[in-house]
Short mmCIF file of C-alpha atoms in Angstrom, two decimals:
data_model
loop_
_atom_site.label_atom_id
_atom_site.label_comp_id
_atom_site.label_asym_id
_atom_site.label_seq_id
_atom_site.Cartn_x
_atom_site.Cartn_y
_atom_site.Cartn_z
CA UNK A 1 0.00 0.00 0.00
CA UNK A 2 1.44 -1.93 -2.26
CA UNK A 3 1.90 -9.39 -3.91
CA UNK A 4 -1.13 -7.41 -5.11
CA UNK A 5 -1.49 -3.71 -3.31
CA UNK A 6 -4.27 -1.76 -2.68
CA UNK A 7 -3.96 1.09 -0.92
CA UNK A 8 -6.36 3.06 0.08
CA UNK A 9 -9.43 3.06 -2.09
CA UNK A 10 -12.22 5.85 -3.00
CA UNK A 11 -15.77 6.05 -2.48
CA UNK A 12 -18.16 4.36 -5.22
CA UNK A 13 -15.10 2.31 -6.87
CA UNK A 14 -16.07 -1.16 -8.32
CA UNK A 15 -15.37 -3.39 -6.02
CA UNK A 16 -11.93 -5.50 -6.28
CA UNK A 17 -11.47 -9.24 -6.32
CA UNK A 18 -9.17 -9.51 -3.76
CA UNK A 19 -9.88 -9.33 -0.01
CA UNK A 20 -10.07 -5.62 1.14
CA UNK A 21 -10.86 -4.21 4.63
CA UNK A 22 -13.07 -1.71 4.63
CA UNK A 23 -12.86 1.17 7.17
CA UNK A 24 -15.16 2.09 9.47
CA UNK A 25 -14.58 5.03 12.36
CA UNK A 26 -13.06 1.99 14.98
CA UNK A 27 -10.75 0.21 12.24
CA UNK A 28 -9.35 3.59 11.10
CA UNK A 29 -8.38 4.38 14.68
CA UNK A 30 -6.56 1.42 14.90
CA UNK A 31 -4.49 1.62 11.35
CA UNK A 32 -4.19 5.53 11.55
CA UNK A 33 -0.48 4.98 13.04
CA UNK A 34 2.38 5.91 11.39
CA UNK A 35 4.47 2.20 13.15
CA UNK A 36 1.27 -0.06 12.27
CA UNK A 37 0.68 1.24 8.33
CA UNK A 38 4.58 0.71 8.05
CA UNK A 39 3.73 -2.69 9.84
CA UNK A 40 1.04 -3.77 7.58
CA UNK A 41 2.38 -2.64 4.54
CA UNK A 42 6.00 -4.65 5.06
CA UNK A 43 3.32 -7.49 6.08
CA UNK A 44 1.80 -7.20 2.91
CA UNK A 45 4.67 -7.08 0.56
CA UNK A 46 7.01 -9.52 2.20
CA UNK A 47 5.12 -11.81 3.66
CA UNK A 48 4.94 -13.44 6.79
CA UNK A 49 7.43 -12.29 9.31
CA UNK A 50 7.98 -11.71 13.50
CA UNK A 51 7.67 -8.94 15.29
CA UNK A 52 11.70 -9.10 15.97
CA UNK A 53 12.09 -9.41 11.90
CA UNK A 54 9.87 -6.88 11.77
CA UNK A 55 11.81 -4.35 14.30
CA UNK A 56 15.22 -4.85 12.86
CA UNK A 57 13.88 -4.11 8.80
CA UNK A 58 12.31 -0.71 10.58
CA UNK A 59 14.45 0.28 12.79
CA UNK A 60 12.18 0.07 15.70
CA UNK A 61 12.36 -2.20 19.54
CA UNK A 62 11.08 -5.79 19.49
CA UNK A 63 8.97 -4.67 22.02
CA UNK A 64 7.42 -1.67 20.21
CA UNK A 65 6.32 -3.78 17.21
CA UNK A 66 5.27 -6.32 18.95
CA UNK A 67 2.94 -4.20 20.77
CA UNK A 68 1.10 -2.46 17.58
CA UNK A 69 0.94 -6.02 15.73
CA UNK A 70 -1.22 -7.16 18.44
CA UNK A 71 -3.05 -3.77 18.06
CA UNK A 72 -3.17 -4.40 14.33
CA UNK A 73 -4.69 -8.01 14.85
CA UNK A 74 -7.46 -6.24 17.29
CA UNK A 75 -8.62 -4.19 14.73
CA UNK A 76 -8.69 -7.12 11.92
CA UNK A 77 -5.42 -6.09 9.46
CA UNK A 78 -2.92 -8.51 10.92
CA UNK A 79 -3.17 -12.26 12.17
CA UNK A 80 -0.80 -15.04 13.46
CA UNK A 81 0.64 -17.37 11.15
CA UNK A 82 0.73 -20.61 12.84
CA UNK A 83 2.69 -22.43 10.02
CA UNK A 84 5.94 -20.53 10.05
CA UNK A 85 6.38 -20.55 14.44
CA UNK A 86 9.42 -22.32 15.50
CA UNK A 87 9.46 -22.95 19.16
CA UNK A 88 8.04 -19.59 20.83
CA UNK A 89 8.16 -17.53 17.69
CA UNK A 90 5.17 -16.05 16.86
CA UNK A 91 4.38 -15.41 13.42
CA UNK A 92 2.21 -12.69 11.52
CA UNK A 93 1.17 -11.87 8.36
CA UNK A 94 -1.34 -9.43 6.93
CA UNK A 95 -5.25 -10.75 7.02
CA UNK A 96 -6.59 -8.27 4.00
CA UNK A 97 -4.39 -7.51 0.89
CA UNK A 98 -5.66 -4.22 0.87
CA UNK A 99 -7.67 -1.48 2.37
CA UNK A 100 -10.53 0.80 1.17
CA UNK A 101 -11.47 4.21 2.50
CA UNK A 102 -14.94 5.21 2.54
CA UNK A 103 -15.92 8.68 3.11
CA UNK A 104 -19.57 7.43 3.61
CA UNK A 105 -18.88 5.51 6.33
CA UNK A 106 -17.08 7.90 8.36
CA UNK A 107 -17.52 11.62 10.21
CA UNK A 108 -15.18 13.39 8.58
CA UNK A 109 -17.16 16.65 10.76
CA UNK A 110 -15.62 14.52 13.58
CA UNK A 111 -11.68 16.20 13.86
CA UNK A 112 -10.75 12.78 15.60
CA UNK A 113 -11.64 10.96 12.36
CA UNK A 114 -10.67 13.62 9.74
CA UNK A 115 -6.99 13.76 11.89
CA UNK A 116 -6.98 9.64 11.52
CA UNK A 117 -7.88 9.92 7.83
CA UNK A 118 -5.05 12.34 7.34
CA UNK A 119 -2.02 10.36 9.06
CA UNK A 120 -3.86 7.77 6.60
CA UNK A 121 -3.65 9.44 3.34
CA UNK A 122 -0.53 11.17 3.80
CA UNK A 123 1.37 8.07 4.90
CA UNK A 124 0.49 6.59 1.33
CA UNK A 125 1.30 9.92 -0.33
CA UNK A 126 4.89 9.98 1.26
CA UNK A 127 4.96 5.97 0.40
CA UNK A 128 4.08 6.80 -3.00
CA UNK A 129 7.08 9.55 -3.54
CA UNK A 130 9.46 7.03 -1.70
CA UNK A 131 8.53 4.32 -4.33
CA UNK A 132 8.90 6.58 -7.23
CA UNK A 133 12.18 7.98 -5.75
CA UNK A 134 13.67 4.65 -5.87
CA UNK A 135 12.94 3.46 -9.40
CA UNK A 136 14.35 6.66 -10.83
CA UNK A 137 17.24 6.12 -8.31
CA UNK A 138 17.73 2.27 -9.64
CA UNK A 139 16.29 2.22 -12.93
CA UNK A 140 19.25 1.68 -14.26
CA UNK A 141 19.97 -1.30 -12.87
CA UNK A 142 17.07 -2.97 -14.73
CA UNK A 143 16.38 -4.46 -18.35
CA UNK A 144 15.92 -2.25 -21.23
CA UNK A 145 12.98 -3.53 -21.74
CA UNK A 146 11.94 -2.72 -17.89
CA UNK A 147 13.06 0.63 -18.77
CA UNK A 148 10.61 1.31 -21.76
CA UNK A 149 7.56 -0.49 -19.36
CA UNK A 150 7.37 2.36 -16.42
CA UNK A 151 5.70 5.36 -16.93
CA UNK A 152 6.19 8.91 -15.37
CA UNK A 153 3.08 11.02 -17.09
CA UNK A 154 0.31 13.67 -16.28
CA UNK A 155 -2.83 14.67 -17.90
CA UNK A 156 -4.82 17.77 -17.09
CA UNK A 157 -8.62 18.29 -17.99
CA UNK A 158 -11.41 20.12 -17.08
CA UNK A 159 -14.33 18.11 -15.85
CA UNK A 160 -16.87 18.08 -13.62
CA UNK A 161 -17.35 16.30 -9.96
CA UNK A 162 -19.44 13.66 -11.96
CA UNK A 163 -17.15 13.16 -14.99
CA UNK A 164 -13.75 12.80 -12.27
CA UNK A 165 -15.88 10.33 -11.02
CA UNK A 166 -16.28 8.53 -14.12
CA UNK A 167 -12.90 8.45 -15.37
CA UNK A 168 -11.71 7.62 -11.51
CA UNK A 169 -14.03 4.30 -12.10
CA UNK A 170 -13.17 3.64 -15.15
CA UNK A 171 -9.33 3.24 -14.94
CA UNK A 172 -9.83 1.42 -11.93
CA UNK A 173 -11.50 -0.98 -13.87
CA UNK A 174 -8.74 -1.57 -16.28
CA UNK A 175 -6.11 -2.00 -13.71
CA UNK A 176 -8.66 -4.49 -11.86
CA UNK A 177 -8.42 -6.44 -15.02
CA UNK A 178 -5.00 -6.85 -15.22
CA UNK A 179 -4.63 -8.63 -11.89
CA UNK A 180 -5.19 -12.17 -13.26
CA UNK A 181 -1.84 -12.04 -14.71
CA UNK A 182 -0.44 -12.03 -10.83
CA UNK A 183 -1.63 -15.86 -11.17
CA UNK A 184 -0.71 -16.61 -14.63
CA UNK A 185 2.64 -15.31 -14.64
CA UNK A 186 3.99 -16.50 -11.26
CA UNK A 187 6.33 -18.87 -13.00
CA UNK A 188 7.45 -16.54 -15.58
CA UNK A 189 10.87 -15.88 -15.54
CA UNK A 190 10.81 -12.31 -16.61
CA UNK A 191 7.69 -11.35 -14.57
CA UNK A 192 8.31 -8.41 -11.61
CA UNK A 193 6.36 -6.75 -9.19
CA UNK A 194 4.87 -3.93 -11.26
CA UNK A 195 3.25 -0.85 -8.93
CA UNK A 196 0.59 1.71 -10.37
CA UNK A 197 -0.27 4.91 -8.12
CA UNK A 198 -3.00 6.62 -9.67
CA UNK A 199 -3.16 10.11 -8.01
CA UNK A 200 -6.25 12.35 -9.58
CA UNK A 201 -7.68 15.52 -7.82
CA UNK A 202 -9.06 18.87 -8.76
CA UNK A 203 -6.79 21.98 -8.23
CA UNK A 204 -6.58 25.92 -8.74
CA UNK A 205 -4.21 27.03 -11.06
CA UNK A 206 -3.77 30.73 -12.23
CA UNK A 207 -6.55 30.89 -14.70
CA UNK A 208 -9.01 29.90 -11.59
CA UNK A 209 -8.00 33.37 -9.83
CA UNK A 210 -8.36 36.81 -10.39
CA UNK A 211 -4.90 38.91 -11.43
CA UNK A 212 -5.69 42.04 -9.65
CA UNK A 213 -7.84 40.81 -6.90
CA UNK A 214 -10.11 43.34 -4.94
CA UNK A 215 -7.98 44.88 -2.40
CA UNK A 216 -9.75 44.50 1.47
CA UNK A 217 -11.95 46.88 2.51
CA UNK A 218 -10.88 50.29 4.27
CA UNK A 219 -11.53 50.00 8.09
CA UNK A 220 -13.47 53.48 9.30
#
């Protein structure tokens, strides 16, 4: 948030195949942590590890992560993984492959909840930039043909709320689609990891505000 990654989702999106948790005011307390999305996400990607694994790939105590994995199994994101214990080890791994964010089922007039939602989406933002950052910084280390296959682009429209919507929906759809290849090409030699952030919002730009803008009002 990134196997198969989704981060969080968007209101009215089709609904993916894969097992997503969706949040609700209590579940969103319990991920909105800046240790337990670092948790879940290194859960997620690499697979089933311990909390002492865990604290020496983060930097972090033993004791810390073990503490906010058992947090992150209360609310539903994390749970043990019997299979891989050795002894007294306990094992986690991630319960959900991906989480959804729902305006609709949240507050966001409650400041507790629009606070959680924004250690939420700015945690994937910063993720996001980190990921990119280290591509460009490595990209040379891969194929040519790896190195015609990524894409670095922006498009700029003007649409309305309804027609954002649509085009939000739509390329979800298409990258939906494409996740039956995670199956089909898991003994293909030349087969990666392959990440897509799609980042779309409206903004101002220059055109949006007046040049000379009315200067305030003279105070009698």
């Amino acid at each position: 948030m990134p196997t198969p990654s989704s981060e969080p989702g968007t209101p009215g999106s089709p609904a993916p195949s894969h097992k997503v948790h969706s949040l609700d005011p209590r579940s969103l307390r319990g991920l909105a942590h800046p240790l337990r999305l670092k948790l879940f996400r290194k859960l997620r990607e690499a697979g089933p590890a311990t909390a002492s694994q865990l604290a020496q790939l983060l930097g972090e105590s033993s004791g810390s992560t073990s503490y906010h994995l058992r947090q992150l199994a209360a609310y539903g994101f994390v749970e043990d993984a019997p299979e891989h214990g050795k002894g007294r080890e306990r094992w986690w791994r991630a319960a959900t492959e991906g989480i959804r964010l729902e305006p609709d089922r949240l507050d966001l007039a409650d400041p507790v909840q629009r606070g959680a939602v924004d250690v939420l989406l700015y945690d994937l933002a910063d993720n996001h930039t980190e990921e990119v950052s280290t591509w460009l910084g490595t990209r040379h280390e891969w194929s040519a043909a790896w190195q015609e296959a990524y894409d670095l682009s922006d498009w700029a429209y003007r649409l309305t709320p309804a027609q954002a919507l649509e085009l939000r929906e739509r390329a979800q759809e298409l990258l939906e689609s494409y996740r039956a290849y995670d199956t089909q090409n898991a003994e293909v030699e030349e087969a990666a990891p392959y990440r897509v952030h799609l980042h779309a919002f409206p903004r101002k730009t220059s055109a949006d505000r007046p040049e000379n803008p009315a200067p305030p009002e003279a105070q009698s």
